[in-house]
Short mmCIF file of C-alpha atoms in Angstrom, two decimals:
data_model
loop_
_atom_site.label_atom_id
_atom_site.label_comp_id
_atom_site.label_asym_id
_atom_site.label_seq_id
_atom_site.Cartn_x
_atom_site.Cartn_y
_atom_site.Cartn_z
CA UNK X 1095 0.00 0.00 0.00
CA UNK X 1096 3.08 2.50 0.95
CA UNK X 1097 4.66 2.05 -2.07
CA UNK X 1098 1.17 2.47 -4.46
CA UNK X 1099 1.03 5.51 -2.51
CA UNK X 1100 4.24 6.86 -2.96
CA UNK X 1101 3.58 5.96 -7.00
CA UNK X 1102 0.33 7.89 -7.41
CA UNK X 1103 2.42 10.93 -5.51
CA UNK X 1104 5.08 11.20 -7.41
CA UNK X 1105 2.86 10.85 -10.68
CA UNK X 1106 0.38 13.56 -9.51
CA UNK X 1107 3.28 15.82 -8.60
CA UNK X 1108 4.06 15.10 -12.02
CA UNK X 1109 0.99 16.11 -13.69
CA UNK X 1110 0.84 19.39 -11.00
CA UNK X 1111 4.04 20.19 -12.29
CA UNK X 1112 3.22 20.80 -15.77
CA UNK X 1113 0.24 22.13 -15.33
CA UNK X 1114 1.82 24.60 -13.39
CA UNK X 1115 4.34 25.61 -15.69
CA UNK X 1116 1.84 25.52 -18.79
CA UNK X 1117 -0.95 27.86 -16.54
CA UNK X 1118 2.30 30.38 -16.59
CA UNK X 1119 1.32 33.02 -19.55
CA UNK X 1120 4.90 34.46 -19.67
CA UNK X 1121 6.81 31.43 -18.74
CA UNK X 1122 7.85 32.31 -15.07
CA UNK X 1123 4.81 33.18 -13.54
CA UNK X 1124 2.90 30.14 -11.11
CA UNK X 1125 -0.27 29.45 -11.08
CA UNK X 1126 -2.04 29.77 -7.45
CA UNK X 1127 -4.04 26.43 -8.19
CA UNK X 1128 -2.37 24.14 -10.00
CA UNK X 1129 -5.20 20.95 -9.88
CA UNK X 1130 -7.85 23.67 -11.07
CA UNK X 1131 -5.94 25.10 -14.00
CA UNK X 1132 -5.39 21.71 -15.19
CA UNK X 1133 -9.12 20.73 -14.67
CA UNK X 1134 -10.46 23.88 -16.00
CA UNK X 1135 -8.19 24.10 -19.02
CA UNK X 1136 -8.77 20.04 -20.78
CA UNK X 1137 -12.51 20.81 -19.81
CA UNK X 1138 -12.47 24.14 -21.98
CA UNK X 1139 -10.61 22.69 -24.46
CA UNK X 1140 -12.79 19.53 -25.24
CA UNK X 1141 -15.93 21.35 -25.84
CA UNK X 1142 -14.71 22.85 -29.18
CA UNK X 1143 -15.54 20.78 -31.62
CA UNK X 1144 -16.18 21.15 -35.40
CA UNK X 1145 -15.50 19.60 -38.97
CA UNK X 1146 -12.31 21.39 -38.99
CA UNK X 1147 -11.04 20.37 -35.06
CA UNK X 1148 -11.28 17.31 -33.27
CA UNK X 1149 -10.27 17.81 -29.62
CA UNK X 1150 -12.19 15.32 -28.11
CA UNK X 1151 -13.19 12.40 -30.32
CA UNK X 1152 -14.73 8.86 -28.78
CA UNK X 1153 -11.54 6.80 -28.94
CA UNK X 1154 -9.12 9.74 -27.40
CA UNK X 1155 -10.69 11.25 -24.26
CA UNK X 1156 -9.81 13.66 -21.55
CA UNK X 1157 -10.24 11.34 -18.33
CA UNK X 1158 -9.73 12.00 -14.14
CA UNK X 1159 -9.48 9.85 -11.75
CA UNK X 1160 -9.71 10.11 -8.14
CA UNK X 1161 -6.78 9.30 -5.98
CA UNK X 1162 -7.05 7.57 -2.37
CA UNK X 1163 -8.67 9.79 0.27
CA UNK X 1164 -5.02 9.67 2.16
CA UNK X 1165 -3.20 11.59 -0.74
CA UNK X 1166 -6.24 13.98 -0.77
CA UNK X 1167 -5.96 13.95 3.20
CA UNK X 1168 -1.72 14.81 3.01
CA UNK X 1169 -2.17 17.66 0.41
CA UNK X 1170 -2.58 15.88 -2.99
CA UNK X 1171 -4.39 16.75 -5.99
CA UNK X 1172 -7.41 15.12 -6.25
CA UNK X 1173 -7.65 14.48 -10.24
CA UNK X 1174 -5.26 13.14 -12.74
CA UNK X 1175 -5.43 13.63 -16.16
CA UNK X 1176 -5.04 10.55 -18.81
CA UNK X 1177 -3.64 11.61 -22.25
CA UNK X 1178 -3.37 10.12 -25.49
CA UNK X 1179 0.47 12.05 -24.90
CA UNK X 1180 2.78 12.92 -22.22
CA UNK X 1181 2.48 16.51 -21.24
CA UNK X 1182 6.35 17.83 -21.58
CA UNK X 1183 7.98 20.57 -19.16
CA UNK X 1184 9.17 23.47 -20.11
CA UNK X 1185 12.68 22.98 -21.79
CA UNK X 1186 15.25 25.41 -20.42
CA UNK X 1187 17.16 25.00 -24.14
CA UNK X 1188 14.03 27.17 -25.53
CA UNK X 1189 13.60 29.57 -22.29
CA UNK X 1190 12.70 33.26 -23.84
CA UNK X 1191 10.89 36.26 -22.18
CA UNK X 1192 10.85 40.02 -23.97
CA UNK X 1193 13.16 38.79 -26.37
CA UNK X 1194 15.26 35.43 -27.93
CA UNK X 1195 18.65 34.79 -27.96
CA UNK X 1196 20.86 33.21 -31.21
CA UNK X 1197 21.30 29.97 -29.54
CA UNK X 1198 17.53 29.54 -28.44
CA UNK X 1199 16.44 31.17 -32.02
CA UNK X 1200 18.39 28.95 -33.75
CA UNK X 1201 17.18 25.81 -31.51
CA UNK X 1202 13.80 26.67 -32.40
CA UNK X 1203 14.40 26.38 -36.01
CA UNK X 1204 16.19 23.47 -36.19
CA UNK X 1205 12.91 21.53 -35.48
CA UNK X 1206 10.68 23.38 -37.54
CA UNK X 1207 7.67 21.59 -39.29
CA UNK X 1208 5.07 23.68 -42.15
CA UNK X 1209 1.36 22.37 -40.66
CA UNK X 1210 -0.94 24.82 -43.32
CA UNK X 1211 -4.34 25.32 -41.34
CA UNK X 1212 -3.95 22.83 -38.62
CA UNK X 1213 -7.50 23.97 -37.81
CA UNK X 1214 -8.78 22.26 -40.82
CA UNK X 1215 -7.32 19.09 -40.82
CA UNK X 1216 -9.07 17.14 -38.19
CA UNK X 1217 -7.31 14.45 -36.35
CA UNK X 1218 -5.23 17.09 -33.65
CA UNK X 1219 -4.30 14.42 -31.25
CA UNK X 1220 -2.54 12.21 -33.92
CA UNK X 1221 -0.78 15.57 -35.36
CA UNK X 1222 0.27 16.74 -31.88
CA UNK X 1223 1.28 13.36 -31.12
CA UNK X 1224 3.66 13.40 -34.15
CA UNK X 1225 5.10 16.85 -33.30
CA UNK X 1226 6.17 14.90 -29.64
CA UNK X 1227 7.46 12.35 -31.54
CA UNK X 1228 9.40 14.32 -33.41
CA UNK X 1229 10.48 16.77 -30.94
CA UNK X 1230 9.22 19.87 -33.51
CA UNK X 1231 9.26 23.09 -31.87
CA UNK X 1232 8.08 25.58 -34.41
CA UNK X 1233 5.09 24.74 -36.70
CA UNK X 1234 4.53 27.48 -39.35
CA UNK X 1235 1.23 28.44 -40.88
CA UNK X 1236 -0.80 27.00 -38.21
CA UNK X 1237 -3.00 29.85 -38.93
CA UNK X 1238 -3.09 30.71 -43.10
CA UNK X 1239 -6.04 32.33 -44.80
CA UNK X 1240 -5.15 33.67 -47.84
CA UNK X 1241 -8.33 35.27 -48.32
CA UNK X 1242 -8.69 36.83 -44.81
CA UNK X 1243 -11.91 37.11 -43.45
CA UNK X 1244 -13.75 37.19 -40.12
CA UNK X 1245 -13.45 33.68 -38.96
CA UNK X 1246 -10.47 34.49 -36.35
CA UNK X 1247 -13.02 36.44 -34.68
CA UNK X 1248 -15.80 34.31 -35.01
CA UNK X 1249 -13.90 31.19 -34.01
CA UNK X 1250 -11.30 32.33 -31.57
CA UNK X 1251 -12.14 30.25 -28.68
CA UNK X 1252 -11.96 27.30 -30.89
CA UNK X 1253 -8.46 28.38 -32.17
CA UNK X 1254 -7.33 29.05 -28.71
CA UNK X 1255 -8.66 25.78 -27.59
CA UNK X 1256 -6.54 24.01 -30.41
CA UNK X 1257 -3.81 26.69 -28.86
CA UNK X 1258 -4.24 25.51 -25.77
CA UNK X 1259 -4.31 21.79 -26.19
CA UNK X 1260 -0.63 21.91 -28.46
CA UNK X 1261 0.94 24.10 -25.68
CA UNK X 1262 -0.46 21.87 -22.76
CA UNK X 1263 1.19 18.88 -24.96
CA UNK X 1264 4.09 20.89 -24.90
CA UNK X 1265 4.60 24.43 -23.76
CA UNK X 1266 7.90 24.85 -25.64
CA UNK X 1267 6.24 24.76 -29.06
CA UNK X 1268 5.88 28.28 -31.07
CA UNK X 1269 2.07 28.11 -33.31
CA UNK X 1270 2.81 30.85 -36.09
CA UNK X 1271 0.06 32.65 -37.74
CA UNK X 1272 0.30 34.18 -41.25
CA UNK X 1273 -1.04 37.60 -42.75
CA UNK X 1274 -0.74 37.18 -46.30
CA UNK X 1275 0.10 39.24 -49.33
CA UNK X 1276 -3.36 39.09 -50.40
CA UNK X 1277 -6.73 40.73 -49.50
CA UNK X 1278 -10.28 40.44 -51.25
CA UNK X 1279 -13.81 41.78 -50.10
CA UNK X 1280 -13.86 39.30 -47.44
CA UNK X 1281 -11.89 41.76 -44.85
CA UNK X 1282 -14.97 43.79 -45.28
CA UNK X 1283 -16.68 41.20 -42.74
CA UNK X 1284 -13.62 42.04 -40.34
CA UNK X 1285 -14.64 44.58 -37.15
CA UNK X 1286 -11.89 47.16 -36.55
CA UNK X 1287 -11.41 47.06 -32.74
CA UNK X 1288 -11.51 50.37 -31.22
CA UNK X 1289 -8.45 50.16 -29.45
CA UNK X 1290 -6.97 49.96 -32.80
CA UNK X 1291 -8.55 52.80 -34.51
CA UNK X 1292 -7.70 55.16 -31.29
CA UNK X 1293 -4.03 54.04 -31.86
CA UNK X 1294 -3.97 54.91 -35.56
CA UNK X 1295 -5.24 58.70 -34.15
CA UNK X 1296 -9.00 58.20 -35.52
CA UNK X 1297 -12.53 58.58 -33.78
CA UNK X 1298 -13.51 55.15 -32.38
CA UNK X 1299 -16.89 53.28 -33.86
CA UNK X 1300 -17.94 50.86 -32.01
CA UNK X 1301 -19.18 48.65 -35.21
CA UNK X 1302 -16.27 50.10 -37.99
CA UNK X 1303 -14.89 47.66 -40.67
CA UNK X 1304 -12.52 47.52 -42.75
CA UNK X 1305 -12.72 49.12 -46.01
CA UNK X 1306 -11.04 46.96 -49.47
CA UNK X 1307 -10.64 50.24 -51.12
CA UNK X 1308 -8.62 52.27 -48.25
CA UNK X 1309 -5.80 49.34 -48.60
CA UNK X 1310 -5.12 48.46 -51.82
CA UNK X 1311 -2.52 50.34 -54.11
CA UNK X 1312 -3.97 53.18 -56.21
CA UNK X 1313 -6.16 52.73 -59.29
CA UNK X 1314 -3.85 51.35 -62.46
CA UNK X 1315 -1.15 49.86 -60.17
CA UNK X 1316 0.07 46.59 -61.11
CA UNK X 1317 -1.12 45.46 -57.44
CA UNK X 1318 -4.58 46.11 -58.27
CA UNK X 1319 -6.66 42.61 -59.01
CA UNK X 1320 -2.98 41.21 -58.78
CA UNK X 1321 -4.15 37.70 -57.70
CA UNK X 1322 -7.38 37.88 -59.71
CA UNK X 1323 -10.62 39.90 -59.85
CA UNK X 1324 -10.89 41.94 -56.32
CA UNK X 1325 -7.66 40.13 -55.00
CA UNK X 1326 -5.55 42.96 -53.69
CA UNK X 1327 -1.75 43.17 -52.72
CA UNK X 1328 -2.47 45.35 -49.80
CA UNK X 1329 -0.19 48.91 -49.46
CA UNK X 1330 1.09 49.29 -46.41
CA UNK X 1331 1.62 52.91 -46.82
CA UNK X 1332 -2.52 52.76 -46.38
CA UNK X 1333 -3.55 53.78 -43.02
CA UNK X 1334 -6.30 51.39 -43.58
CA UNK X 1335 -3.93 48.47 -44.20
CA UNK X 1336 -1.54 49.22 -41.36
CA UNK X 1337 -5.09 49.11 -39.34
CA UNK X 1338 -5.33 45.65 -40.62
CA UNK X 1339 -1.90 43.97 -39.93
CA UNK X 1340 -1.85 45.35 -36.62
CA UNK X 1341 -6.00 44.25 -35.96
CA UNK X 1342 -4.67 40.74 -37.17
CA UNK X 1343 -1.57 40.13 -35.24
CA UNK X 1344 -3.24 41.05 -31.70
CA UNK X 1345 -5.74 38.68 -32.15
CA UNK X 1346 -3.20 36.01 -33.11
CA UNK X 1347 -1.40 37.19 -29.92
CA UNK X 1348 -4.08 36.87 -27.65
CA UNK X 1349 -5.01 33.80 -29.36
CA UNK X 1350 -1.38 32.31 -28.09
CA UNK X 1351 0.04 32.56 -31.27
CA UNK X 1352 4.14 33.42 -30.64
CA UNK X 1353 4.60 34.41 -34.59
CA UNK X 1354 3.84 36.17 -36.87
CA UNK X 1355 4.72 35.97 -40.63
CA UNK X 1356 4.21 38.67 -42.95
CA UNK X 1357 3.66 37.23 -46.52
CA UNK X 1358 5.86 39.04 -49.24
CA UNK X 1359 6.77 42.07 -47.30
CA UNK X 1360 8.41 43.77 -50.18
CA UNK X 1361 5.39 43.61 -52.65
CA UNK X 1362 3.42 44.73 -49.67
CA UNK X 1363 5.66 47.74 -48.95
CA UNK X 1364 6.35 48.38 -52.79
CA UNK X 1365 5.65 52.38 -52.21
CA UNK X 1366 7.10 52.31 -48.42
CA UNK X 1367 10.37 54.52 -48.30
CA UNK X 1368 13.11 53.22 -46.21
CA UNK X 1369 10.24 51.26 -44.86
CA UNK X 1370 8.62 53.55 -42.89
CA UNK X 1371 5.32 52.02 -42.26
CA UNK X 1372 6.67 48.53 -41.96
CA UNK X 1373 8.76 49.81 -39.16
CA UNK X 1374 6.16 51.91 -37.25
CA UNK X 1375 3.34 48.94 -37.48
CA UNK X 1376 6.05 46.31 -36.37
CA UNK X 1377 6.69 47.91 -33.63
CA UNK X 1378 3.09 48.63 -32.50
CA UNK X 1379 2.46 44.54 -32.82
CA UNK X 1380 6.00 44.10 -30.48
CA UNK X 1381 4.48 46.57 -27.97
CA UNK X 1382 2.05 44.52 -28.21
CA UNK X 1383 3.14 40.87 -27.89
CA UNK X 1384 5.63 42.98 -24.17
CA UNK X 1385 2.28 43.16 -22.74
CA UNK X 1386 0.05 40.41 -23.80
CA UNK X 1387 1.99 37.33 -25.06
CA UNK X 1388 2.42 34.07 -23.74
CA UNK X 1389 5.84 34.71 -23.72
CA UNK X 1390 6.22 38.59 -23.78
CA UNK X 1391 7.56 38.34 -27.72
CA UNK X 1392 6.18 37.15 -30.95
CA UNK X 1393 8.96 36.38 -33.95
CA UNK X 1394 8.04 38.21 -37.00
CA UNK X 1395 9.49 36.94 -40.33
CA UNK X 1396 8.44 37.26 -44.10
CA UNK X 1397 9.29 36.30 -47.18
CA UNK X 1398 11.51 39.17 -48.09
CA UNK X 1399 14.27 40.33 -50.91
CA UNK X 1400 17.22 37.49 -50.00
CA UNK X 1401 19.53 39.80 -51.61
CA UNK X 1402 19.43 42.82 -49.12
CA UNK X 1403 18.68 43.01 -45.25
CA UNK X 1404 15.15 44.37 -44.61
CA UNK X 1405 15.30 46.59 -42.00
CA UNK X 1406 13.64 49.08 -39.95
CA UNK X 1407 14.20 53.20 -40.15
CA UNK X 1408 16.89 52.70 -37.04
CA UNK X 1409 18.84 50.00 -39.13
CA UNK X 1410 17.83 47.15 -37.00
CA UNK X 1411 16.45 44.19 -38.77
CA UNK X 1412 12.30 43.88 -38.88
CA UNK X 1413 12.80 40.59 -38.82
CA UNK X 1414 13.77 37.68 -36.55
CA UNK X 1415 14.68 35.66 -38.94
CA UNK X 1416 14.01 35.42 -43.24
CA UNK X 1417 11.55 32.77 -44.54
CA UNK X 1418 11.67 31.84 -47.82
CA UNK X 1419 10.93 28.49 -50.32
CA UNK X 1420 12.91 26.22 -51.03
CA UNK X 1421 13.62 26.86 -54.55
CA UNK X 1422 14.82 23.59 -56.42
CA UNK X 1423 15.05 22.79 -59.58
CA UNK X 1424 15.95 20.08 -62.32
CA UNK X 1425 19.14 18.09 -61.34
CA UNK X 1426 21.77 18.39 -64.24
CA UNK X 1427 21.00 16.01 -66.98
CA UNK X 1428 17.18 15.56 -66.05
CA UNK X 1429 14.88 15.74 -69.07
CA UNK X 1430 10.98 16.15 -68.22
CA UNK X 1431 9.43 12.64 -67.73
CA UNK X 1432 6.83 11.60 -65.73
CA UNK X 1433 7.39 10.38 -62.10
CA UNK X 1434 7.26 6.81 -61.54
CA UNK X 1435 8.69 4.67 -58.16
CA UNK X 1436 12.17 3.89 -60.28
CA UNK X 1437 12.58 7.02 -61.94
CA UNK X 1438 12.08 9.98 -59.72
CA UNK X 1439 12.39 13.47 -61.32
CA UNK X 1440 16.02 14.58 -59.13
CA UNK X 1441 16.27 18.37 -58.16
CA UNK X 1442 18.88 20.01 -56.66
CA UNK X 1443 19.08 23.78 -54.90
CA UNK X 1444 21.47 26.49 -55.23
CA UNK X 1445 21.64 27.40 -58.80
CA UNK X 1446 21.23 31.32 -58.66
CA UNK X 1447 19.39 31.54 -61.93
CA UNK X 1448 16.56 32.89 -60.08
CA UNK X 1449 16.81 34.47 -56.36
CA UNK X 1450 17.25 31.97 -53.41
CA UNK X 1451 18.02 33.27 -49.75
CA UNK X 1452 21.40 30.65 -49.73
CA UNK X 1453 24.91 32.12 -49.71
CA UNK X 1454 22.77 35.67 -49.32
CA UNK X 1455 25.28 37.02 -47.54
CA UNK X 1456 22.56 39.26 -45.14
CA UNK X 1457 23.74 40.06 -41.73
CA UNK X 1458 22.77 42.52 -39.13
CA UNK X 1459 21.03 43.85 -35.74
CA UNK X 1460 18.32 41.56 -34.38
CA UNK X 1461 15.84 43.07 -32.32
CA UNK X 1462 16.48 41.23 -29.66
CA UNK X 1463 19.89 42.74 -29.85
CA UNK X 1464 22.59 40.63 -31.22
CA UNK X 1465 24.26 40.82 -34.31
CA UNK X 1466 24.64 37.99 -37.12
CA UNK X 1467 26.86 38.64 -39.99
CA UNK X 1468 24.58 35.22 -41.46
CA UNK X 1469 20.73 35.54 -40.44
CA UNK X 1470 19.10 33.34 -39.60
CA UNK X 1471 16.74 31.94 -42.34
CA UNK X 1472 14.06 29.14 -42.59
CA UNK X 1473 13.40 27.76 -46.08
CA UNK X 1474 10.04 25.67 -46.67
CA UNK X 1475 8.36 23.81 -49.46
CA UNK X 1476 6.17 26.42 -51.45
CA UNK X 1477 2.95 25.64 -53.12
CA UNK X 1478 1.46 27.70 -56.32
CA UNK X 1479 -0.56 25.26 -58.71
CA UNK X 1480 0.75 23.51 -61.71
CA UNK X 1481 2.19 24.79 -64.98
CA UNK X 1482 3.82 21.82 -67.01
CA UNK X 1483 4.45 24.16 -70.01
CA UNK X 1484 8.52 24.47 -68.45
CA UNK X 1485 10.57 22.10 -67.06
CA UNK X 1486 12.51 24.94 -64.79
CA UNK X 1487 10.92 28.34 -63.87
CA UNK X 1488 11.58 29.90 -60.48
CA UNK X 1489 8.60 28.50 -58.51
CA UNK X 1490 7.93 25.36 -60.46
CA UNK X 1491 9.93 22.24 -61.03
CA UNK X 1492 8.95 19.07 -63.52
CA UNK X 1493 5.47 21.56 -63.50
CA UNK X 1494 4.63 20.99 -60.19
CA UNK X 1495 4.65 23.47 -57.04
CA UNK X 1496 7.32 22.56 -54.76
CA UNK X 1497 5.62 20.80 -52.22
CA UNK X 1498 3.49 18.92 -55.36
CA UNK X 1499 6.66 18.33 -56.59
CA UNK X 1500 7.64 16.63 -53.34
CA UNK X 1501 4.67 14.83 -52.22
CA UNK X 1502 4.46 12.73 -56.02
CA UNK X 1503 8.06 11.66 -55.64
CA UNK X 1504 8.32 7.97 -54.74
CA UNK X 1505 9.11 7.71 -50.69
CA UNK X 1506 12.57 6.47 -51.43
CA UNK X 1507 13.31 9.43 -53.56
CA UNK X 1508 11.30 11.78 -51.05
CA UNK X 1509 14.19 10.03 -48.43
CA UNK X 1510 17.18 11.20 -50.20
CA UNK X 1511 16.16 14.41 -51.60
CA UNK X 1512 15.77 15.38 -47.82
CA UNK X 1513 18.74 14.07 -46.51
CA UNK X 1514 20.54 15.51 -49.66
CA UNK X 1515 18.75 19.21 -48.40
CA UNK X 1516 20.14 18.90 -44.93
CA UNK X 1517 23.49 18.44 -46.27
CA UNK X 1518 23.52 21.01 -48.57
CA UNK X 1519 22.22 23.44 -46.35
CA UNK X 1520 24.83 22.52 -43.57
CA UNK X 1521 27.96 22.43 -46.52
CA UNK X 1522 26.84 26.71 -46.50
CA UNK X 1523 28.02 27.25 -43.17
CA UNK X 1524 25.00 29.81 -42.60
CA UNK X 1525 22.07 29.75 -40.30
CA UNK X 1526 20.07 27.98 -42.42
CA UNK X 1527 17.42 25.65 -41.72
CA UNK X 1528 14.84 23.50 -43.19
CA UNK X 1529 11.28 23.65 -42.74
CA UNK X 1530 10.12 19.88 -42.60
CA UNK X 1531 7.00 19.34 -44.43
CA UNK X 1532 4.02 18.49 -42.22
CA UNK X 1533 0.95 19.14 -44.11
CA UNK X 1534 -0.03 20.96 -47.30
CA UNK X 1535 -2.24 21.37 -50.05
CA UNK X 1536 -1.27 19.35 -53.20
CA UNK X 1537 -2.26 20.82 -56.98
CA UNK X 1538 -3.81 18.18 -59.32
CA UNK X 1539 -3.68 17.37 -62.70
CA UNK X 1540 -4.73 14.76 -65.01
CA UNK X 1541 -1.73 12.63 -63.50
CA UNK X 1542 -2.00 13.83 -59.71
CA UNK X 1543 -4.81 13.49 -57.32
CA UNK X 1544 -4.19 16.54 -55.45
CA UNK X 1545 -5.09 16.49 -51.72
CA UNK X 1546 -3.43 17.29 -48.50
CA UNK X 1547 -0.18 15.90 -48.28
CA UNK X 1548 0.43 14.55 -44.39
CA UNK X 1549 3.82 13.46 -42.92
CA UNK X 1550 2.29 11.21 -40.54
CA UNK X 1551 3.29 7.27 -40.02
CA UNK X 1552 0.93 5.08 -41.66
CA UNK X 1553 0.58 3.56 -38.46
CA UNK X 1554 -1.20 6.41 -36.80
CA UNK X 1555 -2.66 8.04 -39.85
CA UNK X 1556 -4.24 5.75 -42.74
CA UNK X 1557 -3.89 8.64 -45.08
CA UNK X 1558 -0.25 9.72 -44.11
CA UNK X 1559 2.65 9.15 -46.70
CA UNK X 1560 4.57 7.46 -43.84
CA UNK X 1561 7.43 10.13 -43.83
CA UNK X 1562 7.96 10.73 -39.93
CA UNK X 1563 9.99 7.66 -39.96
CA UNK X 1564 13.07 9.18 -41.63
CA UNK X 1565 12.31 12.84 -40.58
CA UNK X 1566 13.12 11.38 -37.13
CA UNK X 1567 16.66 10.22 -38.43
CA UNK X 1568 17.28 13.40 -40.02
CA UNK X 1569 16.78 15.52 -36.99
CA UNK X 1570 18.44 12.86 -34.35
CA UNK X 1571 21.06 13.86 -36.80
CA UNK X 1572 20.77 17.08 -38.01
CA UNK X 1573 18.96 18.89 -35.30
CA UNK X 1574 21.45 18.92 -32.67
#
């Protein structure tokens, strides 16, 4: 009986533990009542449910169970909670608060993994349980409408429950949000918050939206109907659009959201001089994130020019780090064939026929304050449709988006053209890292099904293409 005791202790001490630490909204507060706060927070979180999230489905449940009344008696918790997953501590090798260091920067980005609108794919518990497997601790575009509208403000307690439930897996993890390049009469639906408006200098209404016309470039401009019939580049020299970025990354901040990326940022700030306007709204959304996030800081990164530094009006970088795709293309000596399991269509990277961020040589002044002669950069596979009229153009390869391209290569092939990436990237010497591919949406064509491509092990996911297995090798390896 003593030593069943003494078990149950040390397990709920455990479980106290990290529900301590994950209660702890900038990472070194305590919570006052740790049993509650993990009793209140699965509760919330498994009454969101919807054909985009599953939280709580019949074969993976929340469960508590009461301990003996002499633990309760001596100052126990009286429920444990049962996961489908371990519940990780906080990992003092990715400790930040008010800013990040190199080393922990870095860290993070070695074990990143692309999850497009994680909302939308069902099946969260399998997905978190492969990030734990995998030990990822970034997942970009967790959050990606490219057609913004109001559903982040319809939804929000959904998104922070799916928040919620990947940070109580493991509070280490960074979700990233995207604004895109791209807005369309949708962010007429979208309410400006008055808090907003009053720090833009403008009379607050209570029921104000935002207006298409006030952000987009002026009439005749390239940017105009850019991505199709009303389908904007917004101009961040707009008032209107500065509105918007800001309105959009406070609600990803409150959400729990630790990052920000910022689409194209020079197509967006085509007319901005010395980046004016990208400078004053970043650092209203980093005044922000001091006050209200999880953490005290949100990373902000975009897919920028890789041949120059984008900075600020002081000098200091905008950015924590550059994004940008991968950019392959046809291996030496490759003709365009189909793709079949014992004749893969081989690209290689690094070619500088059209830009790439490798070899960039872009240094300079992070805002958290150190200095980098080689920034730090995340590459990840791209999608953009299909145009098999060109073997090589700078987005397309064999035809195919990158990720298309990727997903329709046979698994041995997808095996080596990864470990061939790591290697690559590593020969450069640069902070460079890779952006494993977790999920994305596939084009089709009369060849390809299209779909959602899913990294998962067949095991755990029927419709997975079974490539966690030898991700898991390459970070053991790579990710030190």
């Amino acid at each position: 009986m003593k030593n069943l005791l003494l078990k149950a202790l040390s397990l709920t001490l455990i479980v106290c533990l990290a529900a301590t630490l994950y209660g702890c909204k900038g990472g070194n507060e305590t919570s006052s009542n740790a049993s509650s706060n993990v009793l209140s927070t699965t509760t919330d979180t498994s009454q969101f449910t919807s054909s985009g999230l599953n939280i709580s489905s019949p074969d993976i449940t929340v469960s508590y169970e009461k301990v003996s009344s002499s633990l309760q008696s001596s100052g126990g918790t009286s429920s444990v909670v049962t996961l489908p997953y371990t519940p990780s501590l906080p990992d003092p090798n990715y400790e930040f608060n008010g800013s990040i260091s190199f080393a922990v920067l870095n860290r993070y980005l070695n074990r990143a993994m692309t999850f497009s609108a994680l909302y939308w794919q069902g099946d969260l518990d399998e997905h978190i349980r492969m990030f734990k497997n995998l030990g990822i601790k970034y997942i970009p575009r967790v959050s990606a409408e490219w057609h913004p509208g109001s559903f982040e403000q319809e939804r929000g307690a959904e998104l922070k429950a799916m928040v919620d439930k990947i940070h109580y897996a493991d509070p280490d993890i960074i979700v990233e949000a995207c604004i895109f390049e791209c807005v369309t009469r949708q962010v007429e639906m979208i309410k400006i918050p008055q808090f907003v408006q009053e720090a833009f200098g403008q009379t607050a209404q209570k029921n104000r939206r935002f207006d298409l016309e006030k952000m987009t470039f002026d009439k005749g401009d390239n940017y105009v109907n850019y991505w199709g019939e009303d389908q904007h580049v917004p101009d961040i020299t707009k008032v209107e659009t500065q509105m918007f970025f800001y309105t959009r990354a406070c609600e990803y901040i409150d959400l729990g959201y630790e990052s920000i990326h910022l689409g194209q940022a020079n197509m967006i700030g085509k007319n901005d001089k010395d980046n004016e306007c990208w400078t004053k709204v970043i650092k209203m959304i980093r005044d922000y994130a001091a006050k209200n996030a999880r953490r005290h800081y949100v990373l902000i990164n975009a897919h920028t020019d890789p041949t120059e530094a984008f900075v600020g009006t002081d000098n200091i970088m905008l950015v924590d780090f550059n994004a940008y795709p991968v950019r392959m293309f046809a291996a030496e000596g490759q003709t365009d064939h189909a793709v079949s399991e014992n004749n893969p269509q081989k690209c290689t990277i690094g070619n500088h026929i059209w830009p790439d961020i490798y070899k960039s040589g872009i240094g300079g002044k992070s805002p958290s304050g150190w200095y980098s002669d080689k920034y730090p950069y995340l590459v990840e596979f791209d999608n953009g449709g299909i145009d098999l009229s060109i073997l090589n153009k700078a987005t397309h390869s064999f035809g195919y988006d990158e990720i298309s391209w990727y997903a329709y290569q046979p698994y041995n092939y997808r095996k080596e053209f990864m470990t061939y990436l790591y290697e690559e990237i590593a020969s450069f010497k640069e902070n460079g890292h890779i952006a494993l591919p977790g999920s994305r949406g596939l084009a089709k064509s009369e060849a390809t099904a299209g779909g959602i491509y899913f990294a998962n092990s067949k095991t755990h996911l029927q419709k997975g293409w079974g490539d966690e297995g030898f991700y898991k090798e390459l970070l053991q390896k790579y990710a030190k």
